[in-house]
Amino acid sequence: MGCFSKDIFSIIKNSSSKHTLNELVKICRLKYNIGVADVKKTMRELVERGDIEYINVLGNTFPVVSFSKAARLSVKIIVCPPDISPDKDNPDDIIIRLEKTTSFGRGDHPTTRLSLAGCEKFFSWREKKGGYALDMGCGTGILAMASVFMGIEKAYGVDIDPVAVFDAEKNILLNNLEEKVFVSNTWPEQIYFDLIFANLRPPTLFKFRKKFESILYESGGVVISGYKKEEEKSVLDEFSKSFGYVKSWSEKKWCSALFYGKEY
């Protein structure tokens, strides 16, 4: 594998948006001083090894992380395509199968990994199982499903994108969670929640902060992500108005935090 493979793969994996090959060439030249020929050669090697693949979205072709292998997203969570049966490294591992979609990939964006880590932190501090979870902007449904596998009784995902709802419903069926995880583009009937996920950009996080306060049980937790390091202080200050701050963590330029209801 070429000496530039890690750099190029990192750009594709950690970018907040998809890039065409020409855009990727420009980024590599500016960021790593990698020439066009080296970028294209490395891309061929990454495809041949099965690390990346090309997808077509509305007539544009984008290189993305391949979804042909299982991938560990957190301490406990492993995701894989439907036809893969990965081995568990330990008995506590949780395997979540996801359909391949052009809209959300395999859920391995840094903010998703951070949110999954937040789910694990929530259950490490709160021994009580059961209760209800809400995932605002649910995408593939991975956070809602993970929360149920870790101990939540029922989870509700909300997304205004009909494609997200459709994809999440397929993933729920694939993981046999249709009686425990529900997704919709409207607010769920459940009134109060024990755990809320909000992997959203700051303006939307701020918009929902008071709503989250009104629907969270006092013994519940809120996992937020989707904001960058330079935005962290303003986000934490905003959510500290409604919740008790517990801990923050980060990956690359992205951040996440766990808050508890005021009872704590």
PDB file of C-alpha atoms in Angstrom:
ATOM      1  CA  MET A   1       0.000   0.000   0.000  1.00  0.00           C
ATOM      2  CA  GLY A   2       1.320   3.447  -0.945  1.00  0.00           C
ATOM      3  CA  CYS A   3       2.787   5.784   1.643  1.00  0.00           C
ATOM      4  CA  PHE A   4      -0.123   8.228   1.214  1.00  0.00           C
ATOM      5  CA  SER A   5      -2.894   5.708   1.890  1.00  0.00           C
ATOM      6  CA  LYS A   6      -3.433   6.638   5.555  1.00  0.00           C
ATOM      7  CA  ASP A   7      -3.673  10.357   4.770  1.00  0.00           C
ATOM      8  CA  ILE A   8      -6.098   9.917   1.879  1.00  0.00           C
ATOM      9  CA  PHE A   9      -8.210   7.334   3.702  1.00  0.00           C
ATOM     10  CA  SER A  10      -8.400   9.665   6.719  1.00  0.00           C
ATOM     11  CA  ILE A  11      -9.758  12.498   4.551  1.00  0.00           C
ATOM     12  CA  ILE A  12     -12.460  10.256   3.095  1.00  0.00           C
ATOM     13  CA  LYS A  13     -13.375   8.715   6.448  1.00  0.00           C
ATOM     14  CA  ASN A  14     -13.453  11.845   8.597  1.00  0.00           C
ATOM     15  CA  SER A  15     -14.824  14.465   6.233  1.00  0.00           C
ATOM     16  CA  SER A  16     -18.179  15.975   7.199  1.00  0.00           C
ATOM     17  CA  SER A  17     -19.251  15.834   3.530  1.00  0.00           C
ATOM     18  CA  LYS A  18     -18.545  13.691   0.475  1.00  0.00           C
ATOM     19  CA  HIS A  19     -15.909  14.792  -2.063  1.00  0.00           C
ATOM     20  CA  THR A  20     -15.590  13.994  -5.749  1.00  0.00           C
ATOM     21  CA  LEU A  21     -12.246  12.638  -6.914  1.00  0.00           C
ATOM     22  CA  ASN A  22     -11.267  16.045  -8.318  1.00  0.00           C
ATOM     23  CA  GLU A  23     -12.118  17.717  -5.011  1.00  0.00           C
ATOM     24  CA  LEU A  24     -10.127  15.075  -3.162  1.00  0.00           C
ATOM     25  CA  VAL A  25      -7.110  15.712  -5.407  1.00  0.00           C
ATOM     26  CA  LYS A  26      -7.231  19.428  -4.531  1.00  0.00           C
ATOM     27  CA  ILE A  27      -7.514  18.719  -0.795  1.00  0.00           C
ATOM     28  CA  CYS A  28      -4.579  16.287  -0.895  1.00  0.00           C
ATOM     29  CA  ARG A  29      -2.437  18.773  -2.795  1.00  0.00           C
ATOM     30  CA  LEU A  30      -3.165  21.615  -0.375  1.00  0.00           C
ATOM     31  CA  LYS A  31      -3.081  19.628   2.867  1.00  0.00           C
ATOM     32  CA  TYR A  32      -0.370  17.032   2.227  1.00  0.00           C
ATOM     33  CA  ASN A  33       1.334  18.243  -0.976  1.00  0.00           C
ATOM     34  CA  ILE A  34       0.414  14.968  -2.709  1.00  0.00           C
ATOM     35  CA  GLY A  35       0.484  15.053  -6.513  1.00  0.00           C
ATOM     36  CA  VAL A  36      -2.399  14.063  -8.785  1.00  0.00           C
ATOM     37  CA  ALA A  37      -0.739  10.846  -9.992  1.00  0.00           C
ATOM     38  CA  ASP A  38      -0.015   9.689  -6.433  1.00  0.00           C
ATOM     39  CA  VAL A  39      -3.584  10.401  -5.335  1.00  0.00           C
ATOM     40  CA  LYS A  40      -5.086   8.409  -8.206  1.00  0.00           C
ATOM     41  CA  LYS A  41      -2.640   5.530  -7.722  1.00  0.00           C
ATOM     42  CA  THR A  42      -3.394   5.367  -4.003  1.00  0.00           C
ATOM     43  CA  MET A  43      -7.134   5.505  -4.667  1.00  0.00           C
ATOM     44  CA  ARG A  44      -6.843   2.471  -6.957  1.00  0.00           C
ATOM     45  CA  GLU A  45      -4.939   0.605  -4.242  1.00  0.00           C
ATOM     46  CA  LEU A  46      -7.551   1.486  -1.603  1.00  0.00           C
ATOM     47  CA  VAL A  47     -10.337   0.241  -3.874  1.00  0.00           C
ATOM     48  CA  GLU A  48      -8.486  -2.989  -4.673  1.00  0.00           C
ATOM     49  CA  ARG A  49      -7.934  -3.647  -0.974  1.00  0.00           C
ATOM     50  CA  GLY A  50     -11.616  -3.062  -0.241  1.00  0.00           C
ATOM     51  CA  ASP A  51     -11.087  -0.031   2.003  1.00  0.00           C
ATOM     52  CA  ILE A  52     -13.042   2.395  -0.173  1.00  0.00           C
ATOM     53  CA  GLU A  53     -15.589   2.232  -2.964  1.00  0.00           C
ATOM     54  CA  TYR A  54     -17.288   4.669  -5.317  1.00  0.00           C
ATOM     55  CA  ILE A  55     -20.961   5.595  -5.090  1.00  0.00           C
ATOM     56  CA  ASN A  56     -23.110   7.631  -7.450  1.00  0.00           C
ATOM     57  CA  VAL A  57     -25.408  10.285  -6.010  1.00  0.00           C
ATOM     58  CA  LEU A  58     -27.511  12.345  -8.414  1.00  0.00           C
ATOM     59  CA  GLY A  59     -25.017  11.883 -11.231  1.00  0.00           C
ATOM     60  CA  ASN A  60     -21.923  12.651  -9.137  1.00  0.00           C
ATOM     61  CA  THR A  61     -19.386   9.993  -8.144  1.00  0.00           C
ATOM     62  CA  PHE A  62     -17.870  10.029  -4.664  1.00  0.00           C
ATOM     63  CA  PRO A  63     -15.249   7.820  -2.975  1.00  0.00           C
ATOM     64  CA  VAL A  64     -16.515   6.604   0.407  1.00  0.00           C
ATOM     65  CA  VAL A  65     -15.410   4.129   3.050  1.00  0.00           C
ATOM     66  CA  SER A  66     -16.320   0.655   1.853  1.00  0.00           C
ATOM     67  CA  PHE A  67     -19.101  -1.126   3.663  1.00  0.00           C
ATOM     68  CA  SER A  68     -17.891  -4.618   2.826  1.00  0.00           C
ATOM     69  CA  LYS A  69     -16.261  -5.262   6.191  1.00  0.00           C
ATOM     70  CA  ALA A  70     -17.231  -5.152   9.847  1.00  0.00           C
ATOM     71  CA  ALA A  71     -16.044  -2.079  11.742  1.00  0.00           C
ATOM     72  CA  ARG A  72     -15.800  -1.335  15.451  1.00  0.00           C
ATOM     73  CA  LEU A  73     -17.316   2.065  16.232  1.00  0.00           C
ATOM     74  CA  SER A  74     -16.967   2.055  20.019  1.00  0.00           C
ATOM     75  CA  VAL A  75     -15.880  -0.125  22.920  1.00  0.00           C
ATOM     76  CA  LYS A  76     -18.935  -2.352  22.489  1.00  0.00           C
ATOM     77  CA  ILE A  77     -20.481  -1.575  19.092  1.00  0.00           C
ATOM     78  CA  ILE A  78     -19.499  -3.356  15.876  1.00  0.00           C
ATOM     79  CA  VAL A  79     -21.359  -2.555  12.649  1.00  0.00           C
ATOM     80  CA  CYS A  80     -21.431  -4.735   9.572  1.00  0.00           C
ATOM     81  CA  PRO A  81     -23.413  -5.280   6.362  1.00  0.00           C
ATOM     82  CA  PRO A  82     -26.219  -7.862   6.418  1.00  0.00           C
ATOM     83  CA  ASP A  83     -24.176 -10.674   4.875  1.00  0.00           C
ATOM     84  CA  ILE A  84     -21.257 -10.491   7.329  1.00  0.00           C
ATOM     85  CA  SER A  85     -21.060 -12.386  10.636  1.00  0.00           C
ATOM     86  CA  PRO A  86     -18.084 -10.923  12.498  1.00  0.00           C
ATOM     87  CA  ASP A  87     -16.507 -12.612  15.486  1.00  0.00           C
ATOM     88  CA  LYS A  88     -16.938 -10.958  18.869  1.00  0.00           C
ATOM     89  CA  ASP A  89     -13.712  -9.958  20.595  1.00  0.00           C
ATOM     90  CA  ASN A  90     -15.467 -10.218  23.954  1.00  0.00           C
ATOM     91  CA  PRO A  91     -18.897 -11.354  25.219  1.00  0.00           C
ATOM     92  CA  ASP A  92     -20.120  -7.774  25.722  1.00  0.00           C
ATOM     93  CA  ASP A  93     -19.702  -6.811  22.059  1.00  0.00           C
ATOM     94  CA  ILE A  94     -22.888  -5.711  20.297  1.00  0.00           C
ATOM     95  CA  ILE A  95     -23.262  -6.333  16.567  1.00  0.00           C
ATOM     96  CA  ILE A  96     -25.529  -3.992  14.606  1.00  0.00           C
ATOM     97  CA  ARG A  97     -26.247  -4.766  10.974  1.00  0.00           C
ATOM     98  CA  LEU A  98     -26.871  -1.869   8.609  1.00  0.00           C
ATOM     99  CA  GLU A  99     -28.118  -1.828   5.052  1.00  0.00           C
ATOM    100  CA  LYS A 100     -25.815  -0.034   2.654  1.00  0.00           C
ATOM    101  CA  THR A 101     -27.313   3.364   1.836  1.00  0.00           C
ATOM    102  CA  THR A 102     -26.089   6.263  -0.258  1.00  0.00           C
ATOM    103  CA  SER A 103     -27.326   8.771   2.314  1.00  0.00           C
ATOM    104  CA  PHE A 104     -25.738   7.649   5.568  1.00  0.00           C
ATOM    105  CA  GLY A 105     -23.091   4.994   4.885  1.00  0.00           C
ATOM    106  CA  ARG A 106     -22.274   2.758   7.822  1.00  0.00           C
ATOM    107  CA  GLY A 107     -22.589   5.301  10.600  1.00  0.00           C
ATOM    108  CA  ASP A 108     -18.867   5.674  11.240  1.00  0.00           C
ATOM    109  CA  HIS A 109     -18.621   9.471  11.128  1.00  0.00           C
ATOM    110  CA  PRO A 110     -16.724  10.783  14.190  1.00  0.00           C
ATOM    111  CA  THR A 111     -19.879  12.337  15.656  1.00  0.00           C
ATOM    112  CA  THR A 112     -21.670   8.978  15.484  1.00  0.00           C
ATOM    113  CA  ARG A 113     -18.765   7.251  17.209  1.00  0.00           C
ATOM    114  CA  LEU A 114     -18.737   9.977  19.857  1.00  0.00           C
ATOM    115  CA  SER A 115     -22.483   9.558  20.425  1.00  0.00           C
ATOM    116  CA  LEU A 116     -22.112   5.787  20.786  1.00  0.00           C
ATOM    117  CA  ALA A 117     -19.368   6.379  23.341  1.00  0.00           C
ATOM    118  CA  GLY A 118     -21.800   8.676  25.152  1.00  0.00           C
ATOM    119  CA  CYS A 119     -24.395   5.920  25.251  1.00  0.00           C
ATOM    120  CA  GLU A 120     -21.850   3.601  26.850  1.00  0.00           C
ATOM    121  CA  LYS A 121     -20.853   6.282  29.367  1.00  0.00           C
ATOM    122  CA  PHE A 122     -24.506   6.840  30.261  1.00  0.00           C
ATOM    123  CA  PHE A 123     -25.025   3.182  31.126  1.00  0.00           C
ATOM    124  CA  SER A 124     -21.731   2.950  32.990  1.00  0.00           C
ATOM    125  CA  TRP A 125     -22.918   5.713  35.337  1.00  0.00           C
ATOM    126  CA  ARG A 126     -26.560   4.747  35.520  1.00  0.00           C
ATOM    127  CA  GLU A 127     -26.991   1.137  36.593  1.00  0.00           C
ATOM    128  CA  LYS A 128     -30.755   1.175  36.051  1.00  0.00           C
ATOM    129  CA  LYS A 129     -31.880  -0.498  32.822  1.00  0.00           C
ATOM    130  CA  GLY A 130     -35.104   0.068  30.914  1.00  0.00           C
ATOM    131  CA  GLY A 131     -36.772   3.372  30.137  1.00  0.00           C
ATOM    132  CA  TYR A 132     -37.180   5.260  26.882  1.00  0.00           C
ATOM    133  CA  ALA A 133     -34.722   6.897  24.489  1.00  0.00           C
ATOM    134  CA  LEU A 134     -35.148   9.622  21.872  1.00  0.00           C
ATOM    135  CA  ASP A 135     -32.796  10.123  18.922  1.00  0.00           C
ATOM    136  CA  MET A 136     -33.302  13.485  17.215  1.00  0.00           C
ATOM    137  CA  GLY A 137     -32.062  13.335  13.622  1.00  0.00           C
ATOM    138  CA  CYS A 138     -31.793   9.558  13.716  1.00  0.00           C
ATOM    139  CA  GLY A 139     -30.265   8.899  10.271  1.00  0.00           C
ATOM    140  CA  THR A 140     -29.633   5.146  10.033  1.00  0.00           C
ATOM    141  CA  GLY A 141     -31.213   4.586  13.450  1.00  0.00           C
ATOM    142  CA  ILE A 142     -27.940   3.289  14.858  1.00  0.00           C
ATOM    143  CA  LEU A 143     -28.078   5.282  18.116  1.00  0.00           C
ATOM    144  CA  ALA A 144     -31.649   4.262  18.871  1.00  0.00           C
ATOM    145  CA  MET A 145     -30.814   0.617  18.174  1.00  0.00           C
ATOM    146  CA  ALA A 146     -27.606   0.744  20.207  1.00  0.00           C
ATOM    147  CA  SER A 147     -29.472   2.166  23.202  1.00  0.00           C
ATOM    148  CA  VAL A 148     -31.914  -0.756  23.140  1.00  0.00           C
ATOM    149  CA  PHE A 149     -29.124  -3.306  22.847  1.00  0.00           C
ATOM    150  CA  MET A 150     -27.474  -1.672  25.877  1.00  0.00           C
ATOM    151  CA  GLY A 151     -30.569  -1.696  28.053  1.00  0.00           C
ATOM    152  CA  ILE A 152     -33.226   0.827  26.980  1.00  0.00           C
ATOM    153  CA  GLU A 153     -36.730  -0.667  26.794  1.00  0.00           C
ATOM    154  CA  LYS A 154     -37.946   1.307  23.764  1.00  0.00           C
ATOM    155  CA  ALA A 155     -36.335   3.931  21.534  1.00  0.00           C
ATOM    156  CA  TYR A 156     -37.852   6.507  19.219  1.00  0.00           C
ATOM    157  CA  GLY A 157     -36.038   8.071  16.272  1.00  0.00           C
ATOM    158  CA  VAL A 158     -37.127  11.287  14.589  1.00  0.00           C
ATOM    159  CA  ASP A 159     -35.848  12.620  11.269  1.00  0.00           C
ATOM    160  CA  ILE A 160     -37.379  15.128   8.864  1.00  0.00           C
ATOM    161  CA  ASP A 161     -35.677  13.379   5.933  1.00  0.00           C
ATOM    162  CA  PRO A 162     -38.026  10.691   4.530  1.00  0.00           C
ATOM    163  CA  VAL A 163     -35.017   8.809   3.132  1.00  0.00           C
ATOM    164  CA  ALA A 164     -33.567   8.583   6.641  1.00  0.00           C
ATOM    165  CA  VAL A 165     -36.830   7.232   8.029  1.00  0.00           C
ATOM    166  CA  PHE A 166     -37.025   4.658   5.222  1.00  0.00           C
ATOM    167  CA  ASP A 167     -33.412   3.542   5.742  1.00  0.00           C
ATOM    168  CA  ALA A 168     -33.794   3.395   9.522  1.00  0.00           C
ATOM    169  CA  GLU A 169     -36.914   1.246   9.237  1.00  0.00           C
ATOM    170  CA  LYS A 170     -35.000  -1.257   7.087  1.00  0.00           C
ATOM    171  CA  ASN A 171     -32.180  -1.386   9.629  1.00  0.00           C
ATOM    172  CA  ILE A 172     -34.609  -1.894  12.500  1.00  0.00           C
ATOM    173  CA  LEU A 173     -36.139  -4.896  10.738  1.00  0.00           C
ATOM    174  CA  LEU A 174     -32.693  -6.223   9.886  1.00  0.00           C
ATOM    175  CA  ASN A 175     -31.808  -6.250  13.600  1.00  0.00           C
ATOM    176  CA  ASN A 176     -35.184  -7.672  14.707  1.00  0.00           C
ATOM    177  CA  LEU A 177     -36.001  -4.573  16.750  1.00  0.00           C
ATOM    178  CA  GLU A 178     -39.339  -3.645  15.191  1.00  0.00           C
ATOM    179  CA  GLU A 179     -41.098  -4.038  18.558  1.00  0.00           C
ATOM    180  CA  LYS A 180     -38.592  -1.866  20.417  1.00  0.00           C
ATOM    181  CA  VAL A 181     -37.368   0.845  18.024  1.00  0.00           C
ATOM    182  CA  PHE A 182     -39.720   3.192  16.173  1.00  0.00           C
ATOM    183  CA  VAL A 183     -38.897   5.955  13.691  1.00  0.00           C
ATOM    184  CA  SER A 184     -40.969   8.748  12.230  1.00  0.00           C
ATOM    185  CA  ASN A 185     -40.750  12.249  10.778  1.00  0.00           C
ATOM    186  CA  THR A 186     -43.055  13.516  13.535  1.00  0.00           C
ATOM    187  CA  TRP A 187     -42.729  13.810  17.302  1.00  0.00           C
ATOM    188  CA  PRO A 188     -43.313  10.475  19.102  1.00  0.00           C
ATOM    189  CA  GLU A 189     -46.273   9.851  21.388  1.00  0.00           C
ATOM    190  CA  GLN A 190     -43.954   9.041  24.277  1.00  0.00           C
ATOM    191  CA  ILE A 191     -43.918  12.131  26.520  1.00  0.00           C
ATOM    192  CA  TYR A 192     -40.840  11.690  28.729  1.00  0.00           C
ATOM    193  CA  PHE A 193     -37.457  10.097  28.085  1.00  0.00           C
ATOM    194  CA  ASP A 194     -34.614   8.614  30.104  1.00  0.00           C
ATOM    195  CA  LEU A 195     -31.995   9.182  27.405  1.00  0.00           C
ATOM    196  CA  ILE A 196     -31.869  11.725  24.580  1.00  0.00           C
ATOM    197  CA  PHE A 197     -29.404  11.732  21.673  1.00  0.00           C
ATOM    198  CA  ALA A 198     -28.865  14.938  19.712  1.00  0.00           C
ATOM    199  CA  ASN A 199     -26.142  14.634  17.078  1.00  0.00           C
ATOM    200  CA  LEU A 200     -26.902  17.998  15.498  1.00  0.00           C
ATOM    201  CA  ARG A 201     -25.197  21.238  14.556  1.00  0.00           C
ATOM    202  CA  PRO A 202     -25.209  24.018  17.211  1.00  0.00           C
ATOM    203  CA  PRO A 203     -28.114  26.127  15.880  1.00  0.00           C
ATOM    204  CA  THR A 204     -30.380  23.073  15.970  1.00  0.00           C
ATOM    205  CA  LEU A 205     -29.023  21.962  19.343  1.00  0.00           C
ATOM    206  CA  PHE A 206     -29.846  25.392  20.756  1.00  0.00           C
ATOM    207  CA  LYS A 207     -33.311  25.258  19.212  1.00  0.00           C
ATOM    208  CA  PHE A 208     -34.173  22.005  20.992  1.00  0.00           C
ATOM    209  CA  ARG A 209     -32.469  22.611  24.351  1.00  0.00           C
ATOM    210  CA  LYS A 210     -35.584  23.790  26.213  1.00  0.00           C
ATOM    211  CA  LYS A 211     -37.692  21.091  24.578  1.00  0.00           C
ATOM    212  CA  PHE A 212     -35.243  18.448  25.765  1.00  0.00           C
ATOM    213  CA  GLU A 213     -35.398  19.916  29.272  1.00  0.00           C
ATOM    214  CA  SER A 214     -39.186  19.576  29.297  1.00  0.00           C
ATOM    215  CA  ILE A 215     -39.222  15.916  28.207  1.00  0.00           C
ATOM    216  CA  LEU A 216     -36.241  14.462  30.102  1.00  0.00           C
ATOM    217  CA  TYR A 217     -36.793  12.566  33.322  1.00  0.00           C
ATOM    218  CA  GLU A 218     -34.781  14.128  36.144  1.00  0.00           C
ATOM    219  CA  SER A 219     -32.776  10.910  36.416  1.00  0.00           C
ATOM    220  CA  GLY A 220     -32.135  10.850  32.660  1.00  0.00           C
ATOM    221  CA  GLY A 221     -29.232  11.822  30.445  1.00  0.00           C
ATOM    222  CA  VAL A 222     -28.601  13.819  27.272  1.00  0.00           C
ATOM    223  CA  VAL A 223     -25.814  12.924  24.842  1.00  0.00           C
ATOM    224  CA  ILE A 224     -25.005  15.757  22.449  1.00  0.00           C
ATOM    225  CA  SER A 225     -22.608  15.841  19.518  1.00  0.00           C
ATOM    226  CA  GLY A 226     -22.261  17.450  16.099  1.00  0.00           C
ATOM    227  CA  TYR A 227     -20.282  20.520  17.146  1.00  0.00           C
ATOM    228  CA  LYS A 228     -16.624  21.406  16.636  1.00  0.00           C
ATOM    229  CA  LYS A 229     -13.940  22.304  19.165  1.00  0.00           C
ATOM    230  CA  GLU A 230     -14.213  26.026  18.477  1.00  0.00           C
ATOM    231  CA  GLU A 231     -17.956  25.774  19.187  1.00  0.00           C
ATOM    232  CA  GLU A 232     -17.639  23.658  22.329  1.00  0.00           C
ATOM    233  CA  LYS A 233     -17.746  26.410  24.966  1.00  0.00           C
ATOM    234  CA  SER A 234     -20.913  28.005  23.624  1.00  0.00           C
ATOM    235  CA  VAL A 235     -22.656  24.619  23.343  1.00  0.00           C
ATOM    236  CA  LEU A 236     -21.689  23.522  26.861  1.00  0.00           C
ATOM    237  CA  ASP A 237     -22.700  26.892  28.305  1.00  0.00           C
ATOM    238  CA  GLU A 238     -26.076  26.673  26.586  1.00  0.00           C
ATOM    239  CA  PHE A 239     -26.885  23.152  27.773  1.00  0.00           C
ATOM    240  CA  SER A 240     -25.642  23.869  31.299  1.00  0.00           C
ATOM    241  CA  LYS A 241     -28.623  26.213  31.621  1.00  0.00           C
ATOM    242  CA  SER A 242     -30.917  23.181  31.647  1.00  0.00           C
ATOM    243  CA  PHE A 243     -28.819  20.174  32.659  1.00  0.00           C
ATOM    244  CA  GLY A 244     -26.031  19.049  34.930  1.00  0.00           C
ATOM    245  CA  TYR A 245     -22.739  18.731  33.078  1.00  0.00           C
ATOM    246  CA  VAL A 246     -20.904  15.415  33.455  1.00  0.00           C
ATOM    247  CA  LYS A 247     -18.132  14.990  30.920  1.00  0.00           C
ATOM    248  CA  SER A 248     -16.867  15.897  27.436  1.00  0.00           C
ATOM    249  CA  TRP A 249     -14.768  13.957  24.935  1.00  0.00           C
ATOM    250  CA  SER A 250     -13.648  14.534  21.370  1.00  0.00           C
ATOM    251  CA  GLU A 251     -12.330  12.970  18.186  1.00  0.00           C
ATOM    252  CA  LYS A 252     -10.439  14.982  15.616  1.00  0.00           C
ATOM    253  CA  LYS A 253     -12.230  18.348  15.397  1.00  0.00           C
ATOM    254  CA  TRP A 254     -15.567  17.018  16.695  1.00  0.00           C
ATOM    255  CA  CYS A 255     -16.845  17.057  20.269  1.00  0.00           C
ATOM    256  CA  SER A 256     -19.478  15.362  22.398  1.00  0.00           C
ATOM    257  CA  ALA A 257     -20.770  15.679  25.952  1.00  0.00           C
ATOM    258  CA  LEU A 258     -22.991  13.959  28.470  1.00  0.00           C
ATOM    259  CA  PHE A 259     -25.446  15.873  30.635  1.00  0.00           C
ATOM    260  CA  TYR A 260     -27.741  14.594  33.348  1.00  0.00           C
ATOM    261  CA  GLY A 261     -31.085  15.803  34.597  1.00  0.00           C
ATOM    262  CA  LYS A 262     -30.842  18.233  37.495  1.00  0.00           C
ATOM    263  CA  GLU A 263     -31.588  15.469  40.017  1.00  0.00           C
ATOM    264  CA  TYR A 264     -27.951  14.465  39.665  1.00  0.00           C
TER     265      TYR A 264
END
